[in-house]
CSV table of N, CA and C in Angstrom, one decimal:
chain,number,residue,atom,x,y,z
A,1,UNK,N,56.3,69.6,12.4
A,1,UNK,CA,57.7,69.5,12.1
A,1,UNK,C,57.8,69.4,10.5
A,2,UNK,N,58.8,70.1,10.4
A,2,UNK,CA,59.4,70.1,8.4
A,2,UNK,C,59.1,68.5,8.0
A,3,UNK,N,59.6,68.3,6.9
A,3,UNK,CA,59.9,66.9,6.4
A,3,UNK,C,61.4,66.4,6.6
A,4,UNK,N,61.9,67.0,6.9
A,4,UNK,CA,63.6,66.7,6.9
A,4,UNK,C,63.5,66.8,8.5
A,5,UNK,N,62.9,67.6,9.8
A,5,UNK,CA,63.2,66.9,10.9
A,5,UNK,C,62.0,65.9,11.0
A,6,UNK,N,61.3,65.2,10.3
A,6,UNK,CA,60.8,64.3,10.4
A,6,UNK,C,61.2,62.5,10.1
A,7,UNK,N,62.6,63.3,8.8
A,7,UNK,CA,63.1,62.0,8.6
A,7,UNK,C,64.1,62.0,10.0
A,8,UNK,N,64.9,63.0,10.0
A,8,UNK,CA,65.7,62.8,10.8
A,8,UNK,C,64.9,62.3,12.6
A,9,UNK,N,64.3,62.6,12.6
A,9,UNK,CA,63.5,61.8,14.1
A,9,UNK,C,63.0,60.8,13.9
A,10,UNK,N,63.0,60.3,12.6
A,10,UNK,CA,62.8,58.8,12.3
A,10,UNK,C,63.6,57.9,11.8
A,11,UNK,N,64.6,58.6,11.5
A,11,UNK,CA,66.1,58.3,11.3
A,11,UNK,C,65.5,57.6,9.8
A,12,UNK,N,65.2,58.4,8.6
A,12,UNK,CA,65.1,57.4,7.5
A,12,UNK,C,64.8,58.9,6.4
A,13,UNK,N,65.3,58.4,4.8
A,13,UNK,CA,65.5,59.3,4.0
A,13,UNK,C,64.1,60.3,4.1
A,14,UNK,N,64.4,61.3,3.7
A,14,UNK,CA,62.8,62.4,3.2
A,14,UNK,C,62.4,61.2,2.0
A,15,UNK,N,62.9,61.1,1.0
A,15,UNK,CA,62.7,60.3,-0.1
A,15,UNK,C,62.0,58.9,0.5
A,16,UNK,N,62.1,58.4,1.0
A,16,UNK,CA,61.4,57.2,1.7
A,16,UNK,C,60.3,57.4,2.7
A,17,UNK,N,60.3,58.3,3.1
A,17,UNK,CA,58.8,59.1,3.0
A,17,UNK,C,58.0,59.7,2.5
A,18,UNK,N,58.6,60.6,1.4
A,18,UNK,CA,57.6,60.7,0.3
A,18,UNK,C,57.0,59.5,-0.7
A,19,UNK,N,58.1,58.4,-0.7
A,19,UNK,CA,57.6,57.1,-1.3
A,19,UNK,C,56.5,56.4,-0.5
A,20,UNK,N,56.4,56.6,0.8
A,20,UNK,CA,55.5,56.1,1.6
A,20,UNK,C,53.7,56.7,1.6
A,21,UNK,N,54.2,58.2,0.7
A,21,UNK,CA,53.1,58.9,0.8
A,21,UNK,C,52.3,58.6,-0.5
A,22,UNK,N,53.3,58.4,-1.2
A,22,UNK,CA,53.3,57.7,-2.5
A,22,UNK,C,52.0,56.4,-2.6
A,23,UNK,N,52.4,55.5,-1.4
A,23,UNK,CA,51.8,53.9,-1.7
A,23,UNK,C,50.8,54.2,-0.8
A,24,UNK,N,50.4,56.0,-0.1
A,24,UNK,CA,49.4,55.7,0.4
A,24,UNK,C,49.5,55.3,2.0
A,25,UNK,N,50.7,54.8,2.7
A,25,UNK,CA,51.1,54.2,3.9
A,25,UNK,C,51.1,55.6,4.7
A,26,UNK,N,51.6,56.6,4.5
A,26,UNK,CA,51.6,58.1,5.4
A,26,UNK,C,50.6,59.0,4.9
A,27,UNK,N,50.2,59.7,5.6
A,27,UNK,CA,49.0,60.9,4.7
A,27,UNK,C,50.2,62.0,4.5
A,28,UNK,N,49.9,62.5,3.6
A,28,UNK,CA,51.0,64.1,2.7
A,28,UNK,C,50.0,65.4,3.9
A,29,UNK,N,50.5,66.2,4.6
A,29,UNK,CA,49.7,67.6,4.7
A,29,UNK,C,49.2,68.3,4.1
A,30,UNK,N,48.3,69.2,3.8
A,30,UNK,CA,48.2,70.4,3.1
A,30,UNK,C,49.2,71.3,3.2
A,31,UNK,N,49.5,72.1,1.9
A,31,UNK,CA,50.9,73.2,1.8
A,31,UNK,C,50.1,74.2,2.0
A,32,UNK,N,50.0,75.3,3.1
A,32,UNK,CA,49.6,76.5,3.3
A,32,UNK,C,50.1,77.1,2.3
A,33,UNK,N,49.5,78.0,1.1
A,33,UNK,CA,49.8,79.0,0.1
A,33,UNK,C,51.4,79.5,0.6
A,34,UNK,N,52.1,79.7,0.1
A,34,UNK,CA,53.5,79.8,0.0
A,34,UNK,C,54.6,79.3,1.2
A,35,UNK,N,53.6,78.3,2.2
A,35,UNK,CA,54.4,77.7,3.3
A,35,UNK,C,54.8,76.6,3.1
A,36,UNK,N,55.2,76.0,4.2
A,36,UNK,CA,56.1,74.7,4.0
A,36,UNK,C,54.6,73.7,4.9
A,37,UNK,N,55.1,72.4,4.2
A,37,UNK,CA,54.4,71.4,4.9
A,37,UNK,C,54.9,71.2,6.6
A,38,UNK,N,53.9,70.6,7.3
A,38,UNK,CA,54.2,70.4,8.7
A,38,UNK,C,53.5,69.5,8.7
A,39,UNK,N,54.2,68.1,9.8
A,39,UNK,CA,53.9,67.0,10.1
A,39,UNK,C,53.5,66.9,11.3
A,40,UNK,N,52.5,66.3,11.9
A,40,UNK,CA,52.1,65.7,13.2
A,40,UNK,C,53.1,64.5,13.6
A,41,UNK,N,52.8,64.8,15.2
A,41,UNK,CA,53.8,63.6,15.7
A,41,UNK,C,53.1,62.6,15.6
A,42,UNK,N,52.3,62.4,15.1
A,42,UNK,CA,51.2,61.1,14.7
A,42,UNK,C,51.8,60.3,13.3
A,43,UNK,N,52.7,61.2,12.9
A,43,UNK,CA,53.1,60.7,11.8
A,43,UNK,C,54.3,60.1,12.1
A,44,UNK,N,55.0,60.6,12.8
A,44,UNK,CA,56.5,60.1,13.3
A,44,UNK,C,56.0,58.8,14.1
A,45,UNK,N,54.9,58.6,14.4
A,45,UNK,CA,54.3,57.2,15.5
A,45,UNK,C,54.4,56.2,14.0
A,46,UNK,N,53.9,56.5,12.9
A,46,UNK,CA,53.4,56.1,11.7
A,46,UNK,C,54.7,55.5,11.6
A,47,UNK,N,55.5,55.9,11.2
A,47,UNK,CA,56.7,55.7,10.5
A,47,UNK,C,57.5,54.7,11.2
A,48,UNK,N,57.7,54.6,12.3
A,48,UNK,CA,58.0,53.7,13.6
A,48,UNK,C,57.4,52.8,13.4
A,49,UNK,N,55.8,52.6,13.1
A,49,UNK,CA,54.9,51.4,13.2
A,49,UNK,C,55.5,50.7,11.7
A,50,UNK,N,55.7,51.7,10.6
A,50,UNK,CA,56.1,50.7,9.3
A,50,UNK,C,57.4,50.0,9.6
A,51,UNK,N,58.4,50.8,10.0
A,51,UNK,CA,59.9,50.6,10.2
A,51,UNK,C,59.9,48.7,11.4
A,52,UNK,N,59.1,49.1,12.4
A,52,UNK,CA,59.2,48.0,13.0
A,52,UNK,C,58.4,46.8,11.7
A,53,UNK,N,57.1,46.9,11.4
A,53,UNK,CA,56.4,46.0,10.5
A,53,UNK,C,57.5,45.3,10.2
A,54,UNK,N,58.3,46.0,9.4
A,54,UNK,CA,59.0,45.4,8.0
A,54,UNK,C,60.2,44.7,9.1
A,55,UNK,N,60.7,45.1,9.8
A,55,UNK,CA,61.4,44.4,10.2
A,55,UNK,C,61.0,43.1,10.6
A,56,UNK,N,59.9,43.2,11.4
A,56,UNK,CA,59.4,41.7,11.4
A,56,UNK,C,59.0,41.5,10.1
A,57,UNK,N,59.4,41.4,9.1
A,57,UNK,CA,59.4,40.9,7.6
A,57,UNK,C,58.1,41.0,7.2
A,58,UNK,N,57.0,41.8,7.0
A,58,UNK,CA,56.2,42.4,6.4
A,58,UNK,C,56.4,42.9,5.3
A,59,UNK,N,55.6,43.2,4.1
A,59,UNK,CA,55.8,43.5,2.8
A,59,UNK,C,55.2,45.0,3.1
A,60,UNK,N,55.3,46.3,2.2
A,60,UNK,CA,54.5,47.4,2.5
A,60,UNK,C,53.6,47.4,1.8
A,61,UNK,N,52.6,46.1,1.0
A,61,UNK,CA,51.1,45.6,0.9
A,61,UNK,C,50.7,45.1,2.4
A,62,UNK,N,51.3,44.3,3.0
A,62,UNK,CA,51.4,43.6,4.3
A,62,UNK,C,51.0,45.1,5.1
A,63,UNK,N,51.9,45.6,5.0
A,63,UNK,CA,51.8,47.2,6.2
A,63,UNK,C,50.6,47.6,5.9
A,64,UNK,N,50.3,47.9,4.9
A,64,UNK,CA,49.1,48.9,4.2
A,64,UNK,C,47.4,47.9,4.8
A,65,UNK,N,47.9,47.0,5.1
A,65,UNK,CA,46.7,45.6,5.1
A,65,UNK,C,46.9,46.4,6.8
A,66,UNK,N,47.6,45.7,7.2
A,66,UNK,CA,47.8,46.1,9.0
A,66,UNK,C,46.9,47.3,9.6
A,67,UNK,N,47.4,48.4,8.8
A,67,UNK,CA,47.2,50.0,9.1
A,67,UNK,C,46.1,50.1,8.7
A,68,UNK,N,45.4,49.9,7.8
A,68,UNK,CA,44.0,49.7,7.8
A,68,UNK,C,42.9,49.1,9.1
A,69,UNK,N,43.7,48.5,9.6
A,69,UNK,CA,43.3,47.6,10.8
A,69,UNK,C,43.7,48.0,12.4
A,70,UNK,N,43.9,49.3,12.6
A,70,UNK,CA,44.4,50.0,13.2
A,70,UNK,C,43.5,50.3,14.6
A,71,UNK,N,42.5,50.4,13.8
A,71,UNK,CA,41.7,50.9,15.3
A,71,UNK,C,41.3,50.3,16.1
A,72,UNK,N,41.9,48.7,16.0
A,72,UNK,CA,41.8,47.9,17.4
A,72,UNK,C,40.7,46.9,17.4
A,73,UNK,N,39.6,47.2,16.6
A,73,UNK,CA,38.7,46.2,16.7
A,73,UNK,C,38.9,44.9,15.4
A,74,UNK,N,40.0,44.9,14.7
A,74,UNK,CA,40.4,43.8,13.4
A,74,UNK,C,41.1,42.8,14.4
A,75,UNK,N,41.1,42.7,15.6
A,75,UNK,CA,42.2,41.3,16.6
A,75,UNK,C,42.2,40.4,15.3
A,76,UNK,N,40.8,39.9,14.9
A,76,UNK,CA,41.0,38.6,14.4
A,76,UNK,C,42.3,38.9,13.1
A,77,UNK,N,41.3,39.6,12.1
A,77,UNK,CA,42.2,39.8,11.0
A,77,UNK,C,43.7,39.7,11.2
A,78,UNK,N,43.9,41.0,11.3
A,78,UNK,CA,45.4,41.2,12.4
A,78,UNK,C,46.0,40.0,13.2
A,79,UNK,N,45.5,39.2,13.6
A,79,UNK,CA,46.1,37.5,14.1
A,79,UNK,C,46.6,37.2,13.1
A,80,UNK,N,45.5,37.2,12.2
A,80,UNK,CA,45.5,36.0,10.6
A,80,UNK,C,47.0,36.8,9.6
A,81,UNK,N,46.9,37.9,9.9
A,81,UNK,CA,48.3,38.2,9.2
A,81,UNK,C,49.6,38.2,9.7
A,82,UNK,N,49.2,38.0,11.0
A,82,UNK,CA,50.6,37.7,11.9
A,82,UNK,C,50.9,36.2,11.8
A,83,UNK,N,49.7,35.3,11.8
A,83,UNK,CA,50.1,34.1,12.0
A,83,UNK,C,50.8,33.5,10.3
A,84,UNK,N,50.5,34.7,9.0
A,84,UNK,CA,50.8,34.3,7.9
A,84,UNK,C,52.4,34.5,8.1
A,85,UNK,N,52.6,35.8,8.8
A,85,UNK,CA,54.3,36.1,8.7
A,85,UNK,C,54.6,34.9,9.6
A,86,UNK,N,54.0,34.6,10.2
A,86,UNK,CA,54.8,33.7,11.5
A,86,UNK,C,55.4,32.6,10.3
A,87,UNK,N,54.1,32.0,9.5
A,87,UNK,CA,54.8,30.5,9.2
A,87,UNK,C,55.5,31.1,8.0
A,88,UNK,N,55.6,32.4,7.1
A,88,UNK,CA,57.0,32.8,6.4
A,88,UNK,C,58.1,32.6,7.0
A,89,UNK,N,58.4,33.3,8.5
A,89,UNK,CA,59.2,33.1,9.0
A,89,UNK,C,59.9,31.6,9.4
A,90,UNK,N,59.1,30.6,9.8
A,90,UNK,CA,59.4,29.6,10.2
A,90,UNK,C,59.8,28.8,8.6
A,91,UNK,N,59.5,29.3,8.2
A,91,UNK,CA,59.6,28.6,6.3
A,91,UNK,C,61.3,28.7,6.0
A,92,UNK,N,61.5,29.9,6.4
A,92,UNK,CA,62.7,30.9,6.4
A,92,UNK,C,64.0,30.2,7.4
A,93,UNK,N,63.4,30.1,8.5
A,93,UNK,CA,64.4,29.3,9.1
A,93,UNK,C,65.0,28.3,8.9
A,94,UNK,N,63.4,27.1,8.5
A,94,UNK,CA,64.4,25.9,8.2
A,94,UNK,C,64.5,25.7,6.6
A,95,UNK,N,64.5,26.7,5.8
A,95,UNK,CA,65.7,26.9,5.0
A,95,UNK,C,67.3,27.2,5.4
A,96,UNK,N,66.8,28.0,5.9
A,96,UNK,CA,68.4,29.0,6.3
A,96,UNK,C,69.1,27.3,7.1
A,97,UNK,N,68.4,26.8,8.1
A,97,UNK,CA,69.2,25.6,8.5
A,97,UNK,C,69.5,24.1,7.7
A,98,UNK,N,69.0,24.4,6.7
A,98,UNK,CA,69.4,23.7,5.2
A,98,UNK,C,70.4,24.1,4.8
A,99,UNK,N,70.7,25.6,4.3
A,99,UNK,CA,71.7,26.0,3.9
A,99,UNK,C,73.3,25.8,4.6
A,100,UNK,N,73.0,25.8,5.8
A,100,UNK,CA,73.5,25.7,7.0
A,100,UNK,C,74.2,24.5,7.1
A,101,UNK,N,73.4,23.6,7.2
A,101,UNK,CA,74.0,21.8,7.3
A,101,UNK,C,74.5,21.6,5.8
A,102,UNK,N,74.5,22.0,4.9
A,102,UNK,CA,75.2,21.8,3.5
A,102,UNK,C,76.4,22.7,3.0
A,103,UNK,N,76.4,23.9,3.8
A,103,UNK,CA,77.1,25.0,4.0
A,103,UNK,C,78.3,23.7,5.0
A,104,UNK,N,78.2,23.8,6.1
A,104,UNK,CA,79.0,23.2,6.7
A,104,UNK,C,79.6,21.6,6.1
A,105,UNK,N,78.8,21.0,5.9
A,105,UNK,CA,79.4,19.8,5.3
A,105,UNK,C,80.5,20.0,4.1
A,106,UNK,N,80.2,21.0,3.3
A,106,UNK,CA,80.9,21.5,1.8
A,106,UNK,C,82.0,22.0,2.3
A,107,UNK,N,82.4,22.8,3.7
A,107,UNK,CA,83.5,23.5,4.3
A,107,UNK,C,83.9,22.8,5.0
A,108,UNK,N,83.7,21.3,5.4
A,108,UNK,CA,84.1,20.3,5.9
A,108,UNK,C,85.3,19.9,4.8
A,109,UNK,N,84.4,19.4,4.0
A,109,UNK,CA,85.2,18.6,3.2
A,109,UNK,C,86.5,19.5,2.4
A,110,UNK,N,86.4,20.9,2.0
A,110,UNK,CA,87.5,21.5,1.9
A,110,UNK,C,88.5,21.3,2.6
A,111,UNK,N,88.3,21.3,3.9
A,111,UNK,CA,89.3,21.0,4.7
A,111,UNK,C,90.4,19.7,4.6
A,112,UNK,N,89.6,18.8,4.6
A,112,UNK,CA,90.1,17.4,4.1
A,112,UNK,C,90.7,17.2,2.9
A,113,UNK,N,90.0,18.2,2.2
A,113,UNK,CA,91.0,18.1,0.3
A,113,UNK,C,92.8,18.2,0.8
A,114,UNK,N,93.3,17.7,0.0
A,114,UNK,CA,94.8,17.7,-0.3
A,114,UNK,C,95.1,17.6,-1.5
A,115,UNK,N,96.3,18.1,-1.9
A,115,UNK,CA,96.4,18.3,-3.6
A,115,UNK,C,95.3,19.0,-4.4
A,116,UNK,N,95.8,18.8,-5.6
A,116,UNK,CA,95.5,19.6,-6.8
A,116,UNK,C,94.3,18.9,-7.2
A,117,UNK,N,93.0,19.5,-6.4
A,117,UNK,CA,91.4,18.7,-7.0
A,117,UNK,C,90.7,20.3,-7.2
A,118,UNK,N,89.6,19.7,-7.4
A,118,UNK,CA,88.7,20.5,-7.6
A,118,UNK,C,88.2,21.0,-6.2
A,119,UNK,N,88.2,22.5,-6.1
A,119,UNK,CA,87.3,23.2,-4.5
A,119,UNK,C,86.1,22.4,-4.2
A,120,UNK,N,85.6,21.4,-3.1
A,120,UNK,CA,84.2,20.5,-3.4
A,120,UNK,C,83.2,21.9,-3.4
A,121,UNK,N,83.5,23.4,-2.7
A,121,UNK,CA,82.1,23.9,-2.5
A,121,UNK,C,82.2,24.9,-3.8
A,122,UNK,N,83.1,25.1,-4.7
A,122,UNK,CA,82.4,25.8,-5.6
A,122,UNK,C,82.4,24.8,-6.6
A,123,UNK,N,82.9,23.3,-6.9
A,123,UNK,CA,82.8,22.4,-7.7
A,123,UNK,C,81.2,22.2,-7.3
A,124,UNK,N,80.5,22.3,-6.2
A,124,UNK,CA,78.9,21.9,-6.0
A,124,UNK,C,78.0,23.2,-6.3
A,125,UNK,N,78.8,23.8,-5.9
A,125,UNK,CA,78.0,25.2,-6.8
A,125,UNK,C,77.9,24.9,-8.4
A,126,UNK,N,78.4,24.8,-9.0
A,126,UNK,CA,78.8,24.9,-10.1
A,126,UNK,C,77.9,23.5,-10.7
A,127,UNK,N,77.9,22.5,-10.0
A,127,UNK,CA,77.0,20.9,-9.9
A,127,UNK,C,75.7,21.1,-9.9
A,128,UNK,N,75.2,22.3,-8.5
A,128,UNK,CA,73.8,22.5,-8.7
A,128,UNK,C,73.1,23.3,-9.8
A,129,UNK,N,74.2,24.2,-10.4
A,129,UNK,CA,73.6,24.8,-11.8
A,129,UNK,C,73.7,23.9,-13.2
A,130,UNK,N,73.8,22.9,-13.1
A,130,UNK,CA,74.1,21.7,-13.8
A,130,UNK,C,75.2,22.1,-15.2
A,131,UNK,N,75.9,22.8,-14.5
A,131,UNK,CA,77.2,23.3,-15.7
A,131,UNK,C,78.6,22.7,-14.8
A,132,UNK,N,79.6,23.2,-15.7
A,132,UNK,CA,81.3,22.4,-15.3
A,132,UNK,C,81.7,23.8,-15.3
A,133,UNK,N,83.0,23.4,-14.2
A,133,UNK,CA,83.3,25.4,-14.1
A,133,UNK,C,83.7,26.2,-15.6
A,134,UNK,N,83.8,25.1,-15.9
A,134,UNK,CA,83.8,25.8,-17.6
A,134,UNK,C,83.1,26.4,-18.7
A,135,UNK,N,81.3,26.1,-18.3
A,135,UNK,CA,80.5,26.5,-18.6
A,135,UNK,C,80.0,25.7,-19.5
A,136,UNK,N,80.8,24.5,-19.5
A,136,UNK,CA,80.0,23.6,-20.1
A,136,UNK,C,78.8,22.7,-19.7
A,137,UNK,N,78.1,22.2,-20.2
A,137,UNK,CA,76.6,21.5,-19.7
A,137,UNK,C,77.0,19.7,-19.3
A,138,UNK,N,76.6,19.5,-18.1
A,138,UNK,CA,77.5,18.2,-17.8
A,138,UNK,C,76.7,17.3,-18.3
C-alpha cells in the first residue's frame, strides 16, 4: 500500500510516519526507479504496536528499546521496561491525587468566601510562585 493509505489505515499523519522512519522506529521501502513506495501490512502491525506503546506512556526511545526486543526471547528485558512504566505510572497517579485533594480543598474554600477578598485558589497559585498577584515578590 501507498503511504497515504497507510496513514489512513492507521489513522495517523503520512508526516508522522515519515518521522517515525526518521528515528529509525519503521523501516522506509525501496523506491522502484520512477515508482512509488509500497508498504507491507507488517508495517501497518508496526504502527499499531507504537500507537498503543505510547499510549501506555512509553517514550519513542522507550518504543525503539521494546522493538528491538521483539522476537520474543527478551521476556526478561521487556518485564524490566514494563515494570519501569508501571512505577512512572503509579508516580503519576499519586501526583495527580495530590493535585486532586488541594484542587478540591482550594474550590472548597471559594465557595465559602463572601465579600470582597482575595480568590483563595488563584491567591495560592500566585503563593506557590512566591509572588503577590501583582507581581510583586512577597
Amino acid at each position: 500500500m501507498t503511504i497515504g493509505k497507510l496513514a489512513r489505515a492507521a489513522d495517523m499523519n503520512v508526516e508522522t510516519i515519515r518521522y517515525y522512519q526518521r528515528r529509525g522506529l519503521v523501516p522506509e521501502p525501496d523506491k522502484p526507479p520512477g515508482g512509488i513506495r509500497r508498504y507491507e501490512t507488517t508495517v501497518l502491525t508496526r504502527l499499531r504496536f507504537i500507537r498503543t506503546a505510547q499510549w501506555l506512556g512509553f517514550s519513542l526511545d522507550e518504543i525503539a528499546g521494546l522493538l528491538k526486543l521483539e522476537d520474543g526471547t527478551h521476556c526478561d528485558d521487556a518485564r524490566k521496561l514494563g515494570e519501569r512504566q508501571l512505577a512512572k505510572v503509579r508516580a503519576k497517579i499519586q501526583s495527580l491525587q495530590q493535585i486532586e485533594k488541594v484542587l478540591g480543598e482550594l474550590v472548597k474554600e471559594c465557595c465559602i468566601q463572601e465579600g470582597d477578598v482575595s480568590c483563595p485558589l488563584i491567591f495560592s497559585i500566585y503563593d506557590g510562585l512566591g509572588t503577590q498577584p501583582d507581581g510583586n515578590a512577597r
